[in-house]
mmCIF file of C-alpha atoms in Angstrom:
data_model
loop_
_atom_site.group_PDB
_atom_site.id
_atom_site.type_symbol
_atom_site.label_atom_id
_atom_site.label_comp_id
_atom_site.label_asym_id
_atom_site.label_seq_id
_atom_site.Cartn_x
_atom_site.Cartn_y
_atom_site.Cartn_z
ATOM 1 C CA UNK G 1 -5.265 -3.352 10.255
ATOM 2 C CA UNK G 2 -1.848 -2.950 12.654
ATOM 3 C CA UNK G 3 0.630 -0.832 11.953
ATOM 4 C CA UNK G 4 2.874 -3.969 11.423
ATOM 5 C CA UNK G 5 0.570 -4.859 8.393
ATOM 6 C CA UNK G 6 0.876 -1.164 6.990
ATOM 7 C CA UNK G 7 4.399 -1.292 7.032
ATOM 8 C CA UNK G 8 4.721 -4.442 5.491
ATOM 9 C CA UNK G 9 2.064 -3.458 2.732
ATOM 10 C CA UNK G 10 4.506 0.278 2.716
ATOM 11 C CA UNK G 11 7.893 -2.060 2.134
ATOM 12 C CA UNK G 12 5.757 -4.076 -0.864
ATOM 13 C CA UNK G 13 4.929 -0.660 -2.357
ATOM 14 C CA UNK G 14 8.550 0.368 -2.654
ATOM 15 C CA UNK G 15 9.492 -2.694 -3.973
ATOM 16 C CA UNK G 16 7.318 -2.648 -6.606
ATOM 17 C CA UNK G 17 8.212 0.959 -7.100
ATOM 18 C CA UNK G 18 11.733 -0.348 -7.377
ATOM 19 C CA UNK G 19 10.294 -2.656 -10.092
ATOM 20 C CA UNK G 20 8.283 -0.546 -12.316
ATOM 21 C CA UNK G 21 10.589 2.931 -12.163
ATOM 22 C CA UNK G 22 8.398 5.135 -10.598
ATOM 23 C CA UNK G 23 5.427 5.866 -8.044
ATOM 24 C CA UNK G 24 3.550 6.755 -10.849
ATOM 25 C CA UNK G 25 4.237 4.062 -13.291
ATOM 26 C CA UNK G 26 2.830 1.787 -10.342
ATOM 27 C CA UNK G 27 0.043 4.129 -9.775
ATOM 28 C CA UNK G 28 -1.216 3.733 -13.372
ATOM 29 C CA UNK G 29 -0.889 -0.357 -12.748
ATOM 30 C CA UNK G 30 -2.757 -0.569 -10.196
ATOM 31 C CA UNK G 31 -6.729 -0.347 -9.907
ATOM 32 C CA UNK G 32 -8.266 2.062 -7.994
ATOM 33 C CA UNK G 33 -4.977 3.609 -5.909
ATOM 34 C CA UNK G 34 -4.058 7.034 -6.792
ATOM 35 C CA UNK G 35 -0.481 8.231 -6.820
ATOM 36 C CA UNK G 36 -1.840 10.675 -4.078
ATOM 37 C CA UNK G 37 -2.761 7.321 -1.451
ATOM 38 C CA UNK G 38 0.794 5.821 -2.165
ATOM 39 C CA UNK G 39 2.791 8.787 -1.288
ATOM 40 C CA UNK G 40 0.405 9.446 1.927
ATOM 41 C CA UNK G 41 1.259 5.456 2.322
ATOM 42 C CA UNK G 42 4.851 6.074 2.107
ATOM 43 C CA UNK G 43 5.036 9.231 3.973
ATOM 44 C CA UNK G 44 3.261 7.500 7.088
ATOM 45 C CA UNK G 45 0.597 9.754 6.405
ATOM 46 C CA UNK G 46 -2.463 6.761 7.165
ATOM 47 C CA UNK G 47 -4.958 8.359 9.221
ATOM 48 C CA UNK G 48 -7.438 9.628 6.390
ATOM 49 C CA UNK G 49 -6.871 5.954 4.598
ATOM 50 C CA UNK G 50 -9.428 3.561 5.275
ATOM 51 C CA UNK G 51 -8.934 -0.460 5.927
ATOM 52 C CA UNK G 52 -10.392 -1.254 2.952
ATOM 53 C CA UNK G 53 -7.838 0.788 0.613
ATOM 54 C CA UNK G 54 -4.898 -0.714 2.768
ATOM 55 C CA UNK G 55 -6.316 -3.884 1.478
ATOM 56 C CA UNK G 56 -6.505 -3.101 -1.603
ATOM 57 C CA UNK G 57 -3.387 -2.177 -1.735
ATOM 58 C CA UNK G 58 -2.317 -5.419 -0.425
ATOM 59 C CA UNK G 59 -4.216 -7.363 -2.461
ATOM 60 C CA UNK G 60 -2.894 -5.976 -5.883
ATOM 61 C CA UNK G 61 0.892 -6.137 -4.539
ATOM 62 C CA UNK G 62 0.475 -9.723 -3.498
ATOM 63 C CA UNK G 63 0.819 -8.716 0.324
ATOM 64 C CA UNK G 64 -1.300 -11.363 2.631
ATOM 65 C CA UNK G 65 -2.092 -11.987 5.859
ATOM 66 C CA UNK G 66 -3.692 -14.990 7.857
ATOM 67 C CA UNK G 67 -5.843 -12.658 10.316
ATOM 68 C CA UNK G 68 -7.355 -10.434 7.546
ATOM 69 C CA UNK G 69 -10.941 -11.390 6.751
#
């Protein structure tokens, strides 16, 4: 995952923050992402988070890319 990808995943999450009022309004519509993981998403906090949540992420916000697997 490149940093590129994170901070296109980061600009989908505040979008859809935008869109549903709050971090944790789109925290309780998502599966499996805590409000905790989007604010260390947000903050540029994304050592501790793993590839596979990043994806996750992605996957649930409509965020794609051609070289993930």
């Amino acid at each position: 995952m490149t940093q590129t990808e994170k901070i296109e995943i980061v600009e989908a999450i505040e979008r859809m923050i935008a869109q549903k009022g709050s971090q944790n309004a789109l925290a309780n519509w998502m599966k499996g992402v805590s409000t905790a993981t989007l604010s260390q998403m947000r903050n540029h906090n994304w050592e501790n988070i793993a590839d596979d949540m990043w994806r996750k992420v992605a996957a649930q916000l409509g965020v794609s890319s051609n070289v993930w697997n």
